[in-house]
C-alpha cells in the first residue's frame, strides 16, 4: 500500500520528503504523546489497586470501584456520598471558572488597547513587560506571591502602616493569594489570543460605529466582542483547563483548609501509591472540564474551528 | 426630502507635530451641493474630511455645519455620516442590521428598524439581500449597502472618502451616475474626496483642488478644467502640454510668452493671474491635447508651432500624436477620429495651431508629478 495514494493532494503540495516528515511528526504527536498515554491512564483507572506481584494475575480484572469511590466514598463511612472529595471537585471547578472570568475582565481591555494602538514602540514595551516575568519559573513566582500576600507581606504592611486595617488580613487562608496567583499565572494565555484577533479588526469599523452615534459600550458589545469571540473563547478555554489542572500554585498558595482537586489526584498517585484511583480521579476531572467547555461553547455559539484561530 | 445644510471651513489649519497637513483652508460649501475635494494622495483631503466628521479637531480655525461651530462635538454628535474608503461594513451583521445600526443605537424597535431597512433596500435595489452577510455581496452591492447605512441616520451632510476606488472601471462609472442620482433624490450636502479627476468633474457641483495641504482653486468642474488657477491645477486636472517661458508682452486679457524653443506664443491669461503678471515674469503656457490641431497654413503665427512627430497611438474615439515638446517632454495632440485620413507620420515635421482662447498663461509654479 502506497501512502501517497491515500493523500495525493497532500503529497503534491508538500512533496514526498516534507510530506512524510509532517505525517510522522503529527502521528508521533497525536498518537504517541497524546492518545497512548491517555489510553493507558484510562486503562489504569479501571483496574484494582494491587501489589506488583499480583498484577497480571487472576485478581487483575476490570472494575469501576475507583469511580464509585469518588461518588460514594469508602464503605462504612459516615455519609452516603464522598462529601470531601466531591466538595473539593466542585470547588475546584467553580474556582477555575472564577479565575477564568477574572482573567477575561483583566485581559480584554488590555488586549484591546494593545491590539488597537498601532503606535509601535510603547506597545512593544508593554508586550515585553508582559512576557519577561514568565522567564521566572512557576514555583518562584508562586513563592513570591506567598511573600507579597503573607501576614507580614508587602500588602499587609502597607495596609497596616497606612492605618487602613488594624490586624493583618490572612490572604492565604481566604484563598485570595491562590486566586491572584492563578489569575496571574495564565494571564498571557488570555491576552494573546484576544490581542491577535483584535489586532486584525479594521479600525474603520469602530470609527464607523462611532460616526453612527454608538457609545463606547455598544461599540464593544456589537462590534469588538463579536469579532473577538474566537480569541476570547480560545483564551477562556486555555485558562479554565489549566487552572482546573494546576498543581504548583494551589500547593504553594492554597489555604490550609482548602484542597485543589489536582492535589487529591497527586496524593493518590504519589503518597497514596494508588495509581488506578489517581487515574480515575484525573479522568473524571478531564471529562468534566471538556463537557463544561463544550457546553459553554455551544451556549455562546462558538465553533470548534474558531478556537484554533 | 431634507434641505441641504451648508458647511463652512473658516481659516482651518491642521498640524500633526511639525507637519502641516492642511493650511489656511477657507471653503464654503452650499447646502445641497455635491462638493468634491480633488488632489493627489497625501494632499490633506482626507484630513479635511476627518475634521468635518469630527474624528479630529482643527489645530486652528472653525468647522461650521449649518452655521453652527462644531468645536467639541464628536463624530457621534455631528449631523454627518461618513462612508469609508474600505466601506467598513460590519462583517458579522446581516445587511439589514448593518443598514439600521444607527437606529439600533437610538434604541428603535426591531419592527421599526426592519421597516426602515426595507425602504432603504428598495432604494438601492437590494430588497432580496437583506438577510445576507456583507461578505456574500459583490463589490457594487457592498457599495450600495454602505450608502444606505450612511443615509439611514438621515444626516445633513454625507461625507465620502474615495468610496469607489476599490471598484473596477465599469462599475465605478456606473456608481458615479448612481451616486449623483441618489444625491439629487435625497437633496443633502455631499462632500466627496477623490484623487480621480473624472469622478470629481462628472459628479460635482463644485470642486476644490488641493496640493500639499493648500487649496489651490475652488470652482465648478468646467472652470477648473478651462480656467485653472495655478500651474498645479492646470497640470493635475486633465492632460496638459506645458511650455515654459517669460512674458514678452501683455495685451488686455492676452499675453505673448517667449518660450525657450518655439519663439513667441499667444495665450489667454488665466482669470486668477489677470492684473498680477508683468513683462519678464516667469510663466507657463498650458494647451490641452485636444486644443491642438494640424495647421493648414504653415506660415509663422503667434498661435502656431512646429514639432516633429515621435509616435502615434490609436485610442478608438481619438488618436494621439506625440511630438517633440518643450525641455525634452513630449507634446501630445489628440485628434478626434471622424474617419479622416491620418495626416501625420513618424519623423514628419508638423505645424500645429490652437485657438488663443484655449491656451492659458499662468505664473510659473509647481507641476503635478506624473
XYZ file of C-alpha atoms in Angstrom:
679
model
C 0.000 0.000 0.000
C 1.422 3.343 -1.019
C 0.623 6.067 1.471
C 0.959 8.615 -1.315
C -2.163 7.203 -2.946
C -4.222 7.978 0.158
C -3.341 11.663 0.290
C -2.483 12.535 -3.320
C -3.221 16.260 -2.980
C -1.325 16.498 0.253
C 1.782 14.941 -1.271
C 1.556 17.044 -4.383
C 1.521 20.169 -2.266
C 4.275 19.282 0.176
C 6.494 16.894 -1.762
C 7.499 13.419 -0.621
C 10.182 14.347 1.899
C 8.435 17.134 3.759
C 5.085 15.394 3.432
C 6.352 12.227 5.055
C 8.136 14.143 7.799
C 4.987 16.117 8.638
C 2.872 12.969 8.691
C 5.292 11.194 11.013
C 5.610 14.236 13.283
C 1.847 14.661 13.563
C 1.375 10.939 14.089
C 4.019 10.920 16.813
C 2.485 13.974 18.491
C -1.099 12.786 18.391
C -0.761 9.043 18.890
C 2.397 8.584 20.925
C 2.290 11.702 23.034
C -1.442 12.229 23.493
C -3.637 9.229 22.758
C -1.469 6.355 24.071
C -0.648 7.889 27.482
C -4.260 8.885 27.992
C -5.448 5.404 26.987
C -3.070 3.816 29.446
C -4.386 6.148 32.157
C -7.916 5.160 31.187
C -6.903 1.535 31.418
C -5.317 2.095 34.838
C -8.440 3.737 36.150
C -10.489 0.594 35.634
C -8.063 -1.750 37.432
C -7.843 -2.884 41.028
C -5.193 -1.434 43.256
C -2.928 -4.449 43.558
C 0.576 -5.044 44.885
C 3.033 -5.525 41.975
C 3.282 -9.349 42.213
C -0.433 -9.744 41.646
C -0.544 -7.500 38.564
C -1.497 -9.515 35.537
C -2.659 -12.311 37.858
C -6.178 -13.658 38.255
C -7.188 -10.782 40.554
C -6.263 -8.182 37.877
C -9.728 -7.627 36.403
C -11.581 -4.525 35.284
C -13.603 -2.672 37.908
C -15.307 0.662 38.443
C -14.552 0.724 42.158
C -12.433 3.923 41.916
C -15.194 5.849 40.178
C -17.620 4.545 42.778
C -15.221 5.663 45.472
C -15.214 9.231 44.182
C -19.002 9.352 44.333
C -19.871 7.222 47.350
C -16.689 7.184 49.412
C -15.304 4.336 51.455
C -17.694 1.641 52.637
C -18.861 2.219 56.175
C -18.010 5.922 56.156
C -20.334 8.336 57.906
C -22.242 9.711 54.881
C -23.801 8.171 51.787
C -21.607 10.212 49.401
C -17.944 11.070 49.316
C -18.620 14.591 50.551
C -14.973 15.559 50.966
C -13.695 14.657 47.510
C -16.819 15.768 45.665
C -16.774 19.044 47.583
C -13.178 19.689 46.540
C -14.038 18.699 42.981
C -16.901 21.151 42.672
C -14.987 23.891 44.470
C -12.047 23.441 42.089
C -14.263 23.793 39.026
C -16.072 26.836 40.401
C -12.764 28.432 41.349
C -11.335 27.714 37.896
C -14.356 29.383 36.310
C -13.891 32.321 38.657
C -10.209 32.626 37.726
C -11.150 32.499 34.035
C -13.676 35.310 34.467
C -11.195 37.449 36.412
C -8.594 36.956 33.685
C -11.096 37.814 30.981
C -12.116 41.025 32.737
C -8.477 41.997 33.246
C -7.231 40.996 29.827
C -9.933 42.174 27.445
C -9.281 45.905 27.957
C -5.544 45.345 27.873
C -5.711 43.221 24.729
C -7.990 45.799 23.134
C -5.568 48.575 23.942
C -2.581 46.615 22.669
C -4.404 45.481 19.564
C -5.806 48.833 18.527
C -2.964 51.236 19.318
C -0.778 50.754 16.324
C 1.745 53.082 17.952
C 4.719 50.694 17.764
C 7.285 51.453 20.454
C 5.243 51.770 23.626
C 3.045 48.811 22.729
C 6.062 46.630 22.124
C 7.493 47.595 25.513
C 4.180 46.686 27.141
C 4.123 43.280 25.453
C 7.698 42.683 26.512
C 6.836 43.635 30.091
C 4.075 41.052 29.990
C 6.324 38.307 28.697
C 9.506 38.826 30.736
C 8.012 37.741 34.105
C 7.330 34.372 32.522
C 11.026 33.718 32.267
C 10.892 33.290 36.041
C 9.818 29.744 36.836
C 6.403 28.925 38.175
C 7.497 27.838 41.674
C 9.489 31.002 42.199
C 6.574 33.159 41.064
C 4.205 31.316 43.385
C 6.508 31.761 46.361
C 6.924 35.425 45.505
C 3.162 35.766 45.675
C 3.195 33.983 49.029
C 5.603 36.589 50.302
C 3.596 39.507 48.937
C 0.345 38.184 50.382
C 1.859 36.882 53.661
C 0.973 38.116 57.156
C 3.923 40.471 57.119
C 3.985 40.754 53.348
C 4.014 43.878 51.257
C 0.255 44.317 51.048
C -0.423 43.796 54.751
C 2.480 46.059 55.694
C 1.197 48.866 53.511
C -2.355 48.496 54.799
C -1.183 48.330 58.429
C 1.138 51.300 58.120
C -1.462 53.484 56.440
C -3.888 52.527 59.181
C -6.423 51.021 56.817
C -6.535 47.827 58.882
C -5.658 47.014 62.478
C -4.931 43.295 62.066
C -3.142 41.705 59.123
C -5.515 40.032 56.679
C -4.904 36.331 56.128
C -4.921 36.345 52.324
C -3.642 32.783 52.207
C -6.453 31.332 54.322
C -9.037 33.329 52.390
C -7.594 31.878 49.161
C -7.129 35.381 47.765
C -3.449 34.663 47.245
C -4.375 31.492 45.353
C -6.844 33.191 43.041
C -4.454 36.050 42.414
C -1.600 33.644 41.740
C -3.633 31.537 39.325
C -5.034 34.562 37.504
C -1.534 35.932 37.166
C -0.107 32.603 36.015
C -2.385 32.332 32.990
C -2.868 35.977 32.091
C -0.766 35.726 28.923
C -2.819 32.811 27.655
C -5.835 35.077 27.818
C -4.250 38.250 26.449
C -2.565 36.887 23.360
C -5.461 35.109 21.645
C -7.683 38.164 22.183
C -4.910 40.549 21.145
C -4.281 38.590 17.954
C -7.895 38.803 16.892
C -8.429 42.432 17.874
C -5.263 43.468 16.093
C -6.838 42.388 12.820
C -10.042 44.339 13.474
C -10.363 47.174 10.986
C -10.240 50.438 12.935
C -12.631 51.965 10.447
C -15.373 49.720 11.797
C -15.000 51.256 15.217
C -14.966 54.734 13.702
C -17.974 53.913 11.549
C -19.908 52.813 14.630
C -18.848 55.956 16.455
C -19.858 58.050 13.478
C -23.299 56.468 13.650
C -23.641 57.639 17.211
C -22.732 54.485 19.113
C -21.378 54.969 22.649
C -18.215 53.014 23.584
C -20.019 50.185 25.336
C -22.203 49.480 22.342
C -19.179 49.526 20.050
C -17.655 46.803 22.201
C -20.879 44.871 22.586
C -21.841 44.891 18.916
C -18.576 45.222 17.021
C -15.466 44.331 19.006
C -16.638 41.456 21.213
C -18.431 39.536 18.428
C -15.327 39.947 16.323
C -13.021 38.884 19.167
C -15.175 35.910 20.141
C -12.830 33.269 18.708
C -9.939 34.782 20.677
C -11.994 35.130 23.821
C -13.162 31.526 23.697
C -9.694 30.263 22.920
C -8.260 32.232 25.855
C -11.033 31.184 28.236
C -10.658 27.515 27.296
C -6.949 27.519 27.970
C -7.172 29.447 31.234
C -10.024 27.298 32.519
C -8.390 23.999 31.613
C -5.024 24.978 33.024
C -6.408 26.472 36.271
C -8.539 23.416 36.903
C -5.460 21.283 36.339
C -2.956 23.494 38.167
C -0.885 21.911 40.898
C 2.016 24.121 41.935
C 0.022 27.275 42.655
C -2.615 25.542 44.841
C 0.138 23.623 46.633
C 2.061 26.778 47.484
C -0.629 29.459 47.709
C -3.687 27.476 48.803
C -5.047 27.921 52.308
C -4.531 25.117 54.816
C -8.162 24.076 54.724
C -8.710 24.189 51.003
C -7.506 21.493 48.688
C -7.457 21.692 44.923
C -8.745 18.557 43.209
C -5.392 18.067 41.481
C -3.777 17.830 44.907
C -6.023 14.882 45.764
C -5.100 13.231 42.477
C -1.450 13.895 43.201
C -1.803 12.347 46.653
C -3.323 9.174 45.255
C -0.577 8.820 42.687
C 2.257 9.789 44.941
C 1.873 9.359 48.697
C -1.144 7.058 48.352
C 0.615 4.945 45.783
C -2.783 4.117 44.324
C -2.349 4.816 40.610
C -5.667 3.397 39.468
C -7.566 5.665 41.851
C -5.487 8.707 40.858
C -6.084 7.892 37.206
C -9.830 7.550 37.741
C -9.991 10.905 39.512
C -7.908 12.565 36.809
C -10.117 11.159 34.064
C -13.234 12.439 35.801
C -11.657 15.896 36.033
C -10.641 15.831 32.381
C -14.012 14.665 31.082
C -15.908 17.148 33.241
C -13.732 20.030 32.058
C -14.255 19.039 28.430
C -18.016 18.866 28.970
C -18.049 22.297 30.608
C -16.009 23.839 27.778
C -18.131 22.239 25.074
C -21.405 23.291 26.642
C -20.173 26.856 27.139
C -19.055 26.915 23.518
C -22.489 25.777 22.481
C -24.163 28.377 24.706
C -22.052 31.176 23.205
C -22.305 29.773 19.661
C -18.583 29.285 19.217
C -17.478 26.788 16.597
C -14.660 24.351 17.247
C -12.718 25.777 14.313
C -12.745 29.250 15.906
C -10.704 28.037 18.869
C -7.804 27.263 16.606
C -7.640 30.820 15.293
C -36.550 65.268 1.236
C -34.257 67.184 3.538
C -32.954 70.593 2.762
C -29.214 70.663 2.436
C -27.094 72.207 5.122
C -24.091 74.411 4.428
C -20.601 73.514 5.577
C -18.017 76.239 6.065
C -14.356 75.914 6.811
C -13.024 79.144 8.239
C -9.255 79.532 8.229
C -8.740 75.873 9.126
C -5.207 74.704 9.900
C -4.423 71.130 10.851
C -0.994 70.223 12.169
C 0.471 66.918 13.250
C 3.505 67.924 15.265
C 5.656 69.962 12.895
C 3.867 68.696 9.817
C 1.177 70.963 8.435
C -1.446 68.725 6.815
C -3.879 71.496 5.967
C -3.085 75.187 5.807
C -5.486 78.048 5.814
C -8.460 76.268 4.306
C -11.364 78.595 3.604
C -14.179 76.776 1.873
C -17.876 77.496 1.684
C -19.983 74.544 0.694
C -23.595 75.381 -0.064
C -26.457 73.327 1.275
C -27.477 70.515 -1.059
C -24.314 70.792 -3.100
C -22.219 67.906 -4.384
C -18.773 69.144 -3.438
C -15.501 67.352 -4.159
C -12.011 67.685 -2.794
C -9.650 66.603 -5.530
C -5.949 66.085 -5.065
C -3.101 63.579 -5.194
C -2.659 61.227 -2.270
C -1.177 62.870 0.792
C -2.501 66.325 -0.096
C -4.603 66.572 3.066
C -8.048 65.967 1.600
C -8.857 63.050 3.894
C -7.632 65.109 6.841
C -10.158 67.801 5.957
C -12.893 65.183 5.783
C -11.943 63.862 9.216
C -12.108 67.376 10.582
C -15.608 67.801 9.166
C -16.772 64.428 10.505
C -15.298 65.174 13.932
C -12.622 62.483 14.153
C -10.090 65.221 14.614
C -10.241 68.848 15.665
C -8.533 71.518 13.586
C -5.448 72.986 15.230
C -6.817 76.390 14.367
C -9.929 77.786 12.687
C -13.516 76.653 12.689
C -15.635 73.986 11.073
C -19.230 75.189 10.770
C -22.103 72.913 9.846
C -25.433 74.611 9.271
C -23.967 77.820 10.676
C -23.056 76.137 13.960
C -19.492 75.883 15.238
C -18.715 72.174 15.622
C -15.866 72.535 18.088
C -16.185 69.975 20.862
C -18.745 67.871 19.003
C -17.510 64.313 18.483
C -18.318 62.301 15.376
C -21.338 60.754 17.096
C -22.742 64.216 17.842
C -22.443 65.738 14.377
C -25.154 65.634 11.710
C -22.702 63.974 9.343
C -22.351 60.425 8.104
C -19.095 59.109 6.718
C -18.608 56.454 4.064
C -15.166 54.977 4.480
C -12.758 54.164 1.703
C -12.958 50.464 2.574
C -16.666 50.908 3.430
C -16.162 49.387 6.923
C -19.333 47.332 6.818
C -19.754 45.237 9.953
C -18.814 41.719 8.814
C -20.800 39.850 11.453
C -24.068 41.720 10.970
C -26.589 40.982 8.293
C -27.188 43.553 5.602
C -30.344 44.917 7.216
C -28.653 45.156 10.630
C -25.741 46.980 9.056
C -28.051 49.472 7.402
C -30.057 50.211 10.538
C -27.197 50.277 13.044
C -27.711 53.997 13.633
C -31.336 53.293 14.574
C -30.282 50.487 16.876
C -28.041 52.986 18.638
C -31.018 55.262 19.117
C -32.980 52.382 20.624
C -35.509 51.914 17.811
C -37.610 48.752 17.962
C -36.782 45.835 15.729
C -40.018 46.355 13.822
C -39.179 49.976 13.025
C -35.674 49.028 12.025
C -36.946 46.318 9.699
C -39.321 48.763 8.101
C -36.646 51.385 7.551
C -34.255 48.738 6.231
C -36.851 47.620 3.712
C -37.336 51.196 2.484
C -33.613 51.750 2.077
C -33.028 48.354 0.487
C -35.676 49.175 -2.033
C -33.977 52.466 -2.799
C -30.689 50.717 -3.509
C -32.460 47.841 -5.310
C -31.218 45.137 -2.963
C -34.500 44.097 -1.344
C -33.752 40.400 -1.645
C -30.326 40.641 0.027
C -31.352 41.813 3.487
C -30.513 38.570 5.303
C -27.065 38.164 3.766
C -23.737 38.967 5.343
C -21.597 41.663 3.689
C -19.047 39.036 2.635
C -21.725 37.422 0.449
C -22.260 40.588 -1.611
C -20.456 41.821 -4.708
C -18.353 44.968 -4.668
C -21.085 47.165 -6.114
C -23.682 45.771 -3.719
C -21.446 46.449 -0.720
C -21.040 49.966 -2.009
C -24.780 50.492 -2.057
C -25.214 48.975 1.393
C -22.619 51.415 2.736
C -24.537 54.307 1.177
C -27.830 53.068 2.615
C -26.243 52.636 6.035
C -24.954 56.200 5.972
C -28.293 57.594 4.769
C -30.250 55.667 7.396
C -29.158 58.096 10.088
C -30.694 60.888 7.972
C -27.578 63.010 8.114
C -27.483 66.611 6.926
C -24.122 66.053 5.310
C -22.812 62.867 3.722
C -19.025 62.511 3.623
C -17.475 60.094 1.151
C -13.829 59.105 1.381
C -12.907 57.712 -2.060
C -15.580 55.049 -1.778
C -15.317 53.990 -5.407
C -11.589 53.408 -5.522
C -11.858 49.652 -4.927
C -14.252 49.040 -7.817
C -13.362 48.149 -11.366
C -13.670 50.747 -14.086
C -17.104 49.880 -15.488
C -18.705 49.643 -12.063
C -17.006 52.836 -10.973
C -18.508 54.730 -13.886
C -21.906 53.258 -13.169
C -21.672 54.146 -9.470
C -20.818 57.757 -10.348
C -24.153 58.159 -12.066
C -25.902 56.348 -9.277
C -24.303 58.453 -6.523
C -25.208 61.632 -8.331
C -28.770 60.352 -8.734
C -29.036 59.491 -5.018
C -27.696 62.895 -4.091
C -30.362 64.623 -6.215
C -33.053 62.467 -4.680
C -32.139 62.974 -1.010
C -31.054 66.572 -1.528
C -28.482 66.646 1.259
C -24.958 68.022 1.010
C -22.390 65.526 -0.273
C -18.697 66.062 0.350
C -16.643 63.752 -1.784
C -12.934 63.021 -1.523
C -11.121 61.696 -4.558
C -7.858 61.655 -6.431
C -9.735 60.765 -9.613
C -10.479 63.899 -11.626
C -13.031 62.021 -13.713
C -15.093 61.347 -10.599
C -14.738 64.904 -9.373
C -15.641 66.501 -12.690
C -18.584 64.278 -13.572
C -20.366 64.291 -10.224
C -19.658 67.586 -8.549
C -21.305 70.963 -8.492
C -18.029 72.377 -7.213
C -14.523 71.052 -6.905
C -11.697 72.109 -4.608
C -8.276 71.159 -5.943
C -5.704 70.541 -3.228
C -1.945 70.325 -3.244
C 0.262 69.635 -0.203
C -2.282 70.938 2.302
C -3.212 74.001 0.264
C -6.453 74.536 -1.592
C -5.431 75.945 -4.971
C -8.817 76.514 -6.513
C -12.494 76.120 -5.745
C -14.784 76.270 -8.757
C -17.169 74.370 -10.969
C -15.709 71.457 -12.865
C -15.597 73.259 -16.174
C -13.911 76.326 -14.730
C -11.288 74.101 -13.112
C -10.614 72.499 -16.471
C -10.785 75.556 -18.708
C -9.526 78.236 -16.402
C -7.133 76.723 -13.872
C -5.941 78.992 -11.086
C -2.419 77.607 -10.725
C 0.109 75.653 -12.727
C -0.544 72.721 -10.397
C -4.264 72.678 -11.164
C -3.583 73.008 -14.881
C -1.232 70.042 -14.835
C -3.167 67.871 -12.339
C -6.645 68.110 -13.815
C -6.790 66.525 -17.215
C -3.842 66.297 -19.556
C -1.976 69.412 -20.498
C 1.026 70.431 -22.544
C 3.213 72.877 -20.730
C 5.585 75.414 -22.286
C 7.858 77.451 -20.074
C 9.000 80.946 -20.878
C 8.834 84.609 -19.954
C 6.100 87.124 -20.546
C 7.117 89.099 -23.660
C 4.165 91.449 -23.780
C 0.737 91.888 -22.296
C -2.329 92.903 -24.207
C -5.521 93.086 -22.169
C -6.551 89.556 -21.395
C -3.906 88.007 -23.584
C -0.187 87.654 -23.266
C 2.675 86.784 -25.523
C 5.146 84.487 -23.966
C 8.668 83.964 -25.214
C 9.151 80.233 -24.895
C 12.521 78.603 -24.805
C 12.238 76.930 -28.153
C 9.257 77.889 -30.269
C 9.529 81.618 -30.253
C 6.641 83.743 -29.069
C 3.253 82.213 -28.455
C -0.017 83.851 -27.616
C -2.469 82.748 -24.967
C -5.246 83.940 -22.686
C -4.182 84.967 -19.191
C -5.919 82.812 -16.568
C -8.535 84.754 -14.559
C -6.589 84.229 -11.350
C -3.449 85.785 -12.857
C -5.029 88.777 -14.551
C -3.541 92.043 -13.425
C -0.785 90.372 -11.467
C 1.596 89.411 -14.255
C 4.286 91.693 -15.598
C 6.516 91.604 -18.656
C 9.582 89.476 -17.908
C 7.854 87.248 -15.333
C 8.488 83.515 -15.472
C 5.380 81.995 -16.907
C 3.934 78.753 -18.123
C 1.616 78.277 -21.001
C -0.759 75.353 -20.994
C -2.543 73.990 -24.038
C -4.608 70.830 -23.900
C -4.019 67.950 -26.357
C -7.499 68.340 -27.801
C -6.959 72.076 -28.376
C -4.089 71.390 -30.762
C -4.720 70.688 -34.407
C -2.691 70.433 -37.582
C -2.456 73.793 -39.298
C -3.436 74.006 -42.959
C -1.493 77.215 -43.312
C 2.135 76.601 -42.350
C 3.289 80.223 -42.272
C 4.508 81.544 -38.953
C 1.976 82.927 -36.498
C 1.769 83.512 -32.767
C -0.604 80.604 -32.346
C 1.433 78.127 -34.373
C 4.344 75.929 -33.501
C 6.178 73.259 -35.351
C 7.292 69.942 -33.964
C 8.480 66.568 -35.104
C 6.255 63.510 -34.719
C 7.718 60.866 -32.406
C 4.995 58.281 -32.422
C 1.265 57.800 -32.599
C -1.301 55.988 -30.564
C -4.752 54.911 -31.674
C -7.369 55.003 -28.920
C -10.624 54.401 -30.764
C -12.549 57.618 -30.399
C -9.358 59.577 -30.947
C -5.768 59.148 -31.875
C -2.896 60.727 -30.081
C 0.135 62.163 -31.762
C 3.256 62.609 -29.621
C 5.709 65.220 -30.763
C 9.000 66.677 -29.565
C 7.981 69.137 -26.929
C 9.464 71.637 -24.560
C 12.534 70.639 -22.488
C 12.554 67.057 -23.723
C 8.972 66.499 -22.713
C 6.553 65.117 -25.192
C 3.898 67.270 -26.698
C 0.611 65.483 -27.060
C -2.117 66.205 -29.576
C -5.451 64.384 -29.620
C -7.379 64.252 -32.852
C -10.935 63.036 -32.843
C -11.453 60.013 -35.032
C -14.089 61.113 -37.517
C -12.922 58.722 -40.197
C -10.475 61.152 -41.777
C -7.173 60.180 -43.332
C -4.307 60.457 -40.888
C -2.161 63.406 -41.798
C 0.869 62.610 -39.720
C 3.658 60.100 -39.960
C 6.539 59.281 -37.687
C 9.504 61.621 -38.102
C 7.468 64.170 -40.014
C 7.572 67.838 -39.113
C 4.155 69.272 -38.446
C 2.880 72.772 -37.884
C 0.330 72.823 -35.072
C -2.065 75.560 -34.220
C -4.520 76.373 -31.480
C -7.089 78.996 -30.701
C -5.501 81.525 -28.285
C -8.653 81.296 -26.120
C -7.944 77.657 -25.467
C -4.443 78.171 -24.134
C -3.812 79.728 -20.728
C -0.881 81.562 -19.249
C -0.122 81.189 -15.554
C 2.736 82.254 -13.317
C 5.400 79.528 -13.269
C 4.781 77.128 -10.428
C 4.954 73.586 -9.178
C 3.527 70.979 -11.547
C 1.734 67.818 -10.560
C 4.106 64.883 -10.704
C 3.136 62.243 -13.207
